Amino acid sequence: MSRLEELIQTLCPDGVEYKKLGQVCTFIKGKGLSKNAKWLGDIPIILYGELYTTYGNYITEVFSHTSEDLISSSPIIHKGDLLLPVSSTTKEAQIGKASVYMVDKPAYLGGDAILLRHKQNPSFLMYLLNGNLFEKSKMKCVFGTTINHLHPSKLSNIYIPVPPLLVQEEIVRILDTFTALENELEAELAARTKQYVHYRNELLSFDSKSKIVNEYKLVKIKDIARRNHGTNITANRMKVLHKDNGPVRVFAGGSTFADIDYSDIPKKDIIRDTSIIIKSRGYIGFEYYEKPFSHKNEFWSYTFSKECNTKYIYYFLLTKTDYFQQKARASSVKLPQLSVSDTDSFLVPLPSLEIQEKIVSILDRFTTLVNDLKSGLPAEIALRRKQYEYYRDKLLTFQPLE
C-alpha cells in the first residue's frame, strides 16, 4: 500500500468532503492600472493582461509603482495566495490558469486578475484548479466574444474536493516529482534550441569568419520574389471551415490556421508554390510552406525565383525576427504592424544556389533533432505530460463523503 493510500484509509476512509470554491477561498479582485503607471518606483506590482506583454500571449509580469493611491486601493498579495487571470483573448489554457505566489515579499495585484486566499496547501489547489476535471466546470463560467472574461461569482460556486492537509501534501509531493521530470526535459530542449539558434545565426552571419560562404550579393526581396495576396476571411469563418486533412491551409496570426477545401475560398486566392508567409501584425513571424495555402488578407507571402532556395531565405529571415518585431512596434502605436515596403526592400545576402542548399541541409538536420514531434525530446516531453495529466486527474479524484 502506498503512502497516499495509507493516509486516505486513515484520515478519510468514508470519502472526502466537497465544498464550494468560495467556501474554501476568499476572492479578492485586482486593481487596474493605466499604461502610464509602468516602471515607476520600487513597489512590486503583478499585472495580468496583454497591454504590457508580447502580443498574443497571456502571461504574468512584475512591474513597480510608487503611487499612494495604488498602495491604498490595490490588494496585497502574500506568499501562498493563488493568482488567476480573469480576462484573455483566448480561453484555452489561459483564462483562469492558477499560479501560486511564492515570493516572500508582499506585492500588489493589478487588474484583470483575482487572488484566492485560503488555508489549504497552495500547490494542491493550483494542481486542482489547473486540472482537466476542474477545467470543464470553469469554462462554463467564461463569457465574452473578442475578450473572454471569467465570472468570479460563478467560479466560486464550483464544488471541489477538500481532503485533509496531509493528503494534500502527499499528492503535491507526487505531482511535483512528475513536474520536475518534465522540467528537466524542457530545460534540455531549451538548451538544444538555444544552441541551434546560435549555430543558425553564426551560419547565416556572412562575416569574415564564415567557413561556408565566400561570395554573395545583397538583393532586395522584391527583386527575387513574387508577392502574393491572401484571402478575405475571418477567424470565425476559419473555425467553421476547418476540417481534418483539408488540402488547403489558411494561415492567421501566431500559430493559428485552418485546413479547408479548395472550394471554400476563391481559386485566385490559393497559392500552390512553395512560399514564405509574412505574419505582419501583432507578433511578427515567418512561415515556410510547401503545399497549397492562403492567408488572411492583412498578411502577404513571397514565392521566390529559381536562383533562390526558399527555405534558405526562410532560415535567414528567422535570424532577423527581432529586427522586424522592433520595426513593427516602432511604426504602430496600438498593434505592432509591418508594412509591405519593410519586407519588399529588405536586403538578403544571396550566395550561390549550391551554398544555399548546403546551408539548408545543415539546418534541416539540426531542426529535425530539436523539433521533430515523432522522435527525440519533444516526443518524450509530450509523453511525460500525458502521463502527468493522467495521474494528476486520477490523484485529484476522490470518493465524495456521504
XYZ file of C-alpha atoms in Angstrom:
402
model
C 0.000 0.000 0.000
C 1.356 3.428 -0.956
C 1.809 6.296 1.471
C -1.135 8.120 -0.146
C -3.413 5.109 0.162
C -2.471 4.752 3.837
C -3.275 8.414 4.500
C -6.639 8.216 2.727
C -7.560 4.993 4.567
C -6.581 6.529 7.897
C -7.798 10.129 7.539
C -10.794 9.905 5.191
C -11.870 6.258 4.808
C -15.503 7.201 4.161
C -14.745 9.744 1.437
C -13.691 13.376 1.034
C -15.850 16.416 1.711
C -16.680 18.578 -1.312
C -17.119 22.333 -0.790
C -17.768 25.324 -2.990
C -14.569 27.083 -4.026
C -15.984 30.260 -2.447
C -16.217 28.428 0.895
C -12.597 27.331 0.686
C -11.104 30.589 -0.656
C -11.704 34.304 -0.243
C -11.894 36.006 -3.667
C -10.078 39.357 -3.929
C -10.192 41.420 -7.134
C -7.131 43.229 -8.543
C -6.904 46.976 -9.200
C -6.493 48.175 -12.798
C -3.612 50.434 -13.848
C -3.137 52.848 -16.706
C -0.329 52.392 -19.214
C 1.443 55.433 -17.728
C 1.819 53.599 -14.415
C 4.532 51.327 -15.796
C 8.117 51.380 -14.442
C 7.720 53.872 -11.613
C 9.168 53.334 -8.143
C 10.076 50.170 -6.270
C 6.838 48.551 -5.065
C 6.213 45.215 -6.839
C 3.022 45.025 -8.882
C 1.792 41.873 -10.597
C -0.166 42.624 -13.758
C -2.175 40.218 -15.877
C -3.072 41.168 -19.399
C -1.770 41.840 -22.871
C -1.238 45.583 -22.555
C 2.259 45.109 -21.129
C 3.161 41.771 -22.723
C 4.112 40.226 -26.028
C 1.046 40.322 -28.278
C -0.783 37.030 -28.406
C 0.462 35.714 -25.062
C -1.214 35.950 -21.678
C 1.480 35.971 -19.012
C 2.418 37.452 -15.650
C 4.938 40.273 -15.408
C 6.207 42.180 -12.383
C 6.320 45.980 -12.513
C 6.719 48.730 -9.921
C 4.845 51.817 -8.782
C 5.009 54.448 -6.045
C 1.510 55.915 -6.144
C -0.042 56.323 -2.679
C -3.456 55.844 -4.282
C -2.322 52.496 -5.653
C -0.926 51.443 -2.284
C -4.199 52.240 -0.534
C -6.539 50.718 -3.133
C -4.751 47.630 -4.506
C -4.964 44.250 -2.766
C -1.770 42.968 -1.211
C -0.597 39.511 -2.295
C 1.043 37.232 0.261
C 3.058 34.077 -0.155
C 0.761 31.122 -0.858
C -2.051 33.152 -2.437
C -3.349 31.832 -5.748
C -3.429 34.210 -8.720
C -5.954 33.776 -11.542
C -6.202 35.847 -14.746
C -9.872 36.584 -15.413
C -9.603 38.240 -18.851
C -7.965 36.969 -22.026
C -8.363 36.914 -25.806
C -8.070 33.125 -25.714
C -9.894 30.663 -23.475
C -7.756 27.582 -23.828
C -5.050 27.189 -21.158
C -5.027 30.922 -20.462
C -8.009 32.341 -18.631
C -8.261 31.108 -15.053
C -4.807 29.488 -15.150
C -3.876 29.303 -11.473
C -0.393 30.087 -10.188
C 0.943 30.273 -6.632
C 2.653 33.430 -5.383
C 5.856 32.023 -3.882
C 7.789 35.250 -3.192
C 8.255 36.234 0.460
C 7.945 39.947 -0.304
C 4.304 41.153 -0.480
C 3.152 42.681 -3.772
C 0.111 44.487 -5.159
C -2.287 42.954 -7.643
C -3.102 44.787 -10.871
C -6.231 44.488 -12.993
C -7.711 41.572 -14.953
C -6.909 39.164 -12.134
C -8.150 37.883 -8.812
C -6.315 36.307 -5.924
C -7.657 33.435 -3.839
C -6.751 33.449 -0.142
C -7.142 30.116 1.631
C -5.950 27.756 4.358
C -5.171 24.785 2.109
C -1.916 23.582 0.601
C -1.426 26.207 -2.172
C 0.206 23.792 -4.612
C -2.630 21.288 -4.133
C -5.176 23.979 -5.029
C -3.080 25.044 -8.028
C -2.915 21.488 -9.360
C -6.643 21.063 -8.735
C -7.675 24.314 -10.443
C -5.458 23.625 -13.462
C -6.644 20.056 -13.890
C -8.913 18.708 -16.615
C -11.675 17.890 -14.125
C -11.980 21.487 -12.919
C -11.466 22.885 -16.440
C -14.854 21.636 -17.657
C -16.692 23.456 -14.871
C -14.506 26.550 -15.162
C -15.227 27.055 -18.860
C -18.953 27.286 -18.082
C -18.098 30.465 -16.151
C -16.496 32.200 -19.166
C -18.352 34.846 -21.157
C -17.488 37.384 -23.877
C -16.533 37.352 -27.559
C -13.386 39.288 -28.530
C -12.254 39.460 -24.897
C -13.182 36.496 -22.736
C -13.919 37.046 -19.053
C -14.159 34.617 -16.164
C -17.169 35.214 -13.918
C -15.789 35.085 -10.319
C -19.166 34.629 -8.620
C -19.965 31.602 -10.805
C -16.450 30.267 -10.279
C -16.915 30.478 -6.516
C -19.903 28.092 -6.728
C -17.932 25.208 -8.273
C -17.552 22.295 -5.874
C -14.042 20.988 -5.211
C -12.724 18.137 -3.056
C -11.068 19.223 0.207
C -9.076 16.279 1.581
C -7.070 16.563 4.837
C -3.870 18.607 4.616
C -1.627 15.535 4.957
C -3.350 14.001 1.925
C -2.957 17.268 0.011
C 0.765 17.369 0.845
C 1.352 13.797 -0.353
C -0.466 14.467 -3.636
C 1.667 17.596 -4.141
C 4.834 15.576 -3.477
C 3.865 13.039 -6.161
C 2.828 15.642 -8.734
C 5.910 17.773 -8.033
C 8.035 14.739 -8.938
C 6.267 14.428 -12.301
C 6.644 18.172 -12.874
C 10.359 18.082 -12.043
C 10.971 15.305 -14.587
C 9.139 17.256 -17.269
C 11.002 20.450 -16.361
C 14.343 18.670 -16.759
C 13.415 17.562 -20.261
C 12.127 21.024 -21.163
C 15.347 22.587 -19.861
C 17.373 20.233 -22.053
C 15.179 21.054 -25.054
C 15.573 24.786 -24.337
C 19.354 24.356 -24.211
C 19.319 22.441 -27.520
C 17.110 25.128 -29.070
C 19.394 27.902 -27.838
C 22.365 26.029 -29.262
C 20.541 25.656 -32.572
C 19.614 29.351 -32.772
C 23.210 30.349 -32.022
C 24.559 27.961 -34.645
C 21.965 29.074 -37.225
C 22.780 32.734 -36.630
C 26.500 32.034 -36.912
C 25.999 30.084 -40.117
C 23.987 32.943 -41.647
C 26.076 35.837 -40.332
C 28.184 36.168 -43.538
C 31.112 37.716 -41.704
C 34.791 37.209 -42.439
C 34.876 34.107 -40.205
C 32.370 32.186 -42.303
C 33.682 28.783 -43.358
C 30.938 28.158 -45.889
C 30.232 31.423 -47.706
C 32.982 33.129 -49.694
C 30.992 35.316 -52.062
C 27.440 36.629 -52.044
C 25.390 39.538 -53.298
C 22.831 41.654 -51.425
C 19.425 41.704 -53.115
C 16.048 43.150 -52.223
C 13.328 40.587 -51.638
C 11.079 42.269 -54.212
C 13.768 41.686 -56.878
C 13.879 37.927 -56.361
C 10.283 37.110 -55.392
C 6.652 37.489 -56.366
C 4.492 38.936 -53.611
C 1.172 37.126 -53.111
C -2.075 38.467 -51.725
C -4.196 36.498 -49.256
C -7.919 35.897 -48.934
C -10.720 37.766 -47.206
C -11.605 35.513 -44.283
C -12.422 35.992 -40.610
C -11.255 33.947 -37.646
C -14.787 32.677 -37.057
C -15.118 31.653 -40.692
C -11.833 29.763 -40.447
C -13.180 27.811 -37.469
C -16.353 26.926 -39.366
C -14.500 25.792 -42.500
C -11.714 23.868 -40.770
C -11.694 20.118 -41.314
C -9.098 17.454 -40.623
C -6.961 16.719 -43.696
C -8.320 19.721 -45.630
C -5.983 20.153 -48.648
C -5.579 23.961 -48.386
C -4.135 25.579 -45.268
C -5.132 29.154 -44.399
C -2.752 30.951 -42.031
C -3.709 33.587 -39.458
C -1.700 35.227 -36.666
C 0.529 33.284 -34.288
C 0.148 29.531 -34.721
C -3.494 29.767 -35.871
C -4.500 28.086 -39.116
C -7.420 26.287 -40.752
C -7.328 23.385 -43.199
C -10.105 23.804 -45.780
C -11.311 22.537 -49.161
C -10.354 24.127 -52.486
C -13.954 25.298 -52.966
C -14.084 27.202 -49.655
C -12.207 30.285 -50.902
C -11.786 31.902 -54.348
C -9.482 29.949 -56.659
C -7.367 33.061 -57.298
C -6.522 33.261 -53.568
C -4.921 29.806 -53.431
C -1.119 29.784 -53.719
C 0.312 26.496 -54.964
C 4.050 27.197 -54.961
C 6.432 26.820 -52.030
C 6.458 30.216 -50.312
C 7.158 32.184 -47.146
C 4.206 33.764 -45.330
C 4.888 37.114 -43.641
C 2.845 37.366 -40.446
C 2.883 41.118 -40.295
C 0.590 42.011 -37.392
C 0.925 41.538 -33.656
C 3.717 39.066 -33.054
C 5.783 39.186 -36.240
C 6.761 35.833 -37.692
C 7.511 33.813 -40.813
C 6.054 30.560 -42.072
C 7.614 28.282 -44.708
C 5.038 26.194 -46.561
C 5.281 23.781 -49.496
C 1.647 22.767 -50.094
C -1.366 24.754 -51.411
C -2.219 27.547 -48.992
C -3.548 31.021 -48.441
C -3.539 33.502 -45.558
C -5.601 36.314 -44.113
C -5.516 39.292 -46.429
C -3.706 41.580 -43.976
C -0.664 39.329 -44.443
C 1.336 38.651 -47.584
C 3.667 35.943 -48.830
C 6.584 35.568 -51.244
C 7.248 32.976 -53.930
C 10.929 33.108 -54.903
C 12.734 32.793 -58.211
C 14.760 29.749 -59.227
C 18.053 31.341 -58.196
C 16.868 31.099 -54.581
C 16.327 28.216 -52.250
C 13.140 29.345 -50.486
C 13.997 27.607 -47.252
C 17.377 29.339 -47.219
C 15.572 32.706 -47.346
C 13.232 31.486 -44.603
C 16.107 30.499 -42.333
C 17.768 33.854 -42.921
C 14.574 35.771 -42.112
C 14.273 33.841 -38.845
C 17.587 35.355 -37.750
C 16.029 38.815 -38.275
C 12.784 38.232 -36.362
C 13.757 40.620 -33.553
C 14.638 43.318 -36.101
C 11.243 43.070 -37.783
C 9.425 42.928 -34.444
C 11.108 46.155 -33.319
C 10.334 47.792 -36.648
C 6.675 46.798 -36.346
C 6.424 48.199 -32.828
C 8.037 51.470 -33.847
C 5.589 52.028 -36.708
C 2.372 51.374 -34.786
C 1.078 52.783 -31.508
C -1.501 50.091 -30.727
C -0.720 46.839 -32.523
C 2.725 46.063 -33.986
C 2.418 46.248 -37.766
C 4.850 45.772 -40.659
C 4.331 47.495 -43.973
C 4.867 45.808 -47.343
C 7.877 48.017 -48.001
C 9.562 46.725 -44.814
C 9.972 43.322 -46.410
C 9.922 44.255 -50.112
C 13.029 46.397 -49.702
C 14.781 44.208 -47.153
C 18.253 43.124 -48.288
C 19.050 39.416 -48.268
C 22.594 38.039 -48.761
C 22.444 35.602 -51.658
C 25.369 33.199 -52.149
C 25.389 30.613 -54.939
C 22.471 28.188 -55.088
C 24.853 25.363 -54.180
C 25.872 27.160 -50.977
C 22.230 27.962 -50.156
C 21.320 24.299 -50.447
C 24.287 23.274 -48.294
C 23.202 25.680 -45.532
C 19.626 24.403 -45.724
C 20.812 20.792 -45.489
C 22.793 21.547 -42.327
C 19.988 23.491 -40.659
C 17.340 20.958 -41.645
C 19.227 18.222 -39.817
C 19.549 20.367 -36.702
C 15.894 21.437 -36.889
C 14.791 17.793 -37.073
C 16.819 16.980 -33.972
C 15.198 19.802 -31.997
C 11.652 19.959 -33.340
C 10.593 16.593 -34.722
C 7.490 15.621 -32.744
C 7.803 11.970 -33.766
C 11.140 11.396 -32.030
C 13.602 12.902 -29.603
C 12.981 15.272 -26.709
C 9.680 16.845 -27.805
C 8.078 13.422 -28.080
C 9.434 12.452 -24.670
C 8.088 15.679 -23.173
C 4.672 15.086 -24.741
C 4.630 11.550 -23.352
C 5.613 12.750 -19.875
C 2.948 15.483 -19.983
C 0.262 12.992 -20.990
C 1.367 10.654 -18.214
C 1.400 13.532 -15.721
C -2.100 14.698 -16.687
C -3.435 11.150 -16.356
C -2.034 10.712 -12.842
C -2.943 14.259 -11.821
C -6.617 13.699 -12.670
C -6.516 10.266 -11.029
C -4.942 11.630 -7.830
C -7.418 14.514 -7.669
C -10.487 12.281 -7.983
C -11.978 11.364 -4.626
C -14.964 9.433 -3.372
C -17.390 12.050 -2.029
C -18.207 11.929 1.657
C -21.774 10.689 2.073
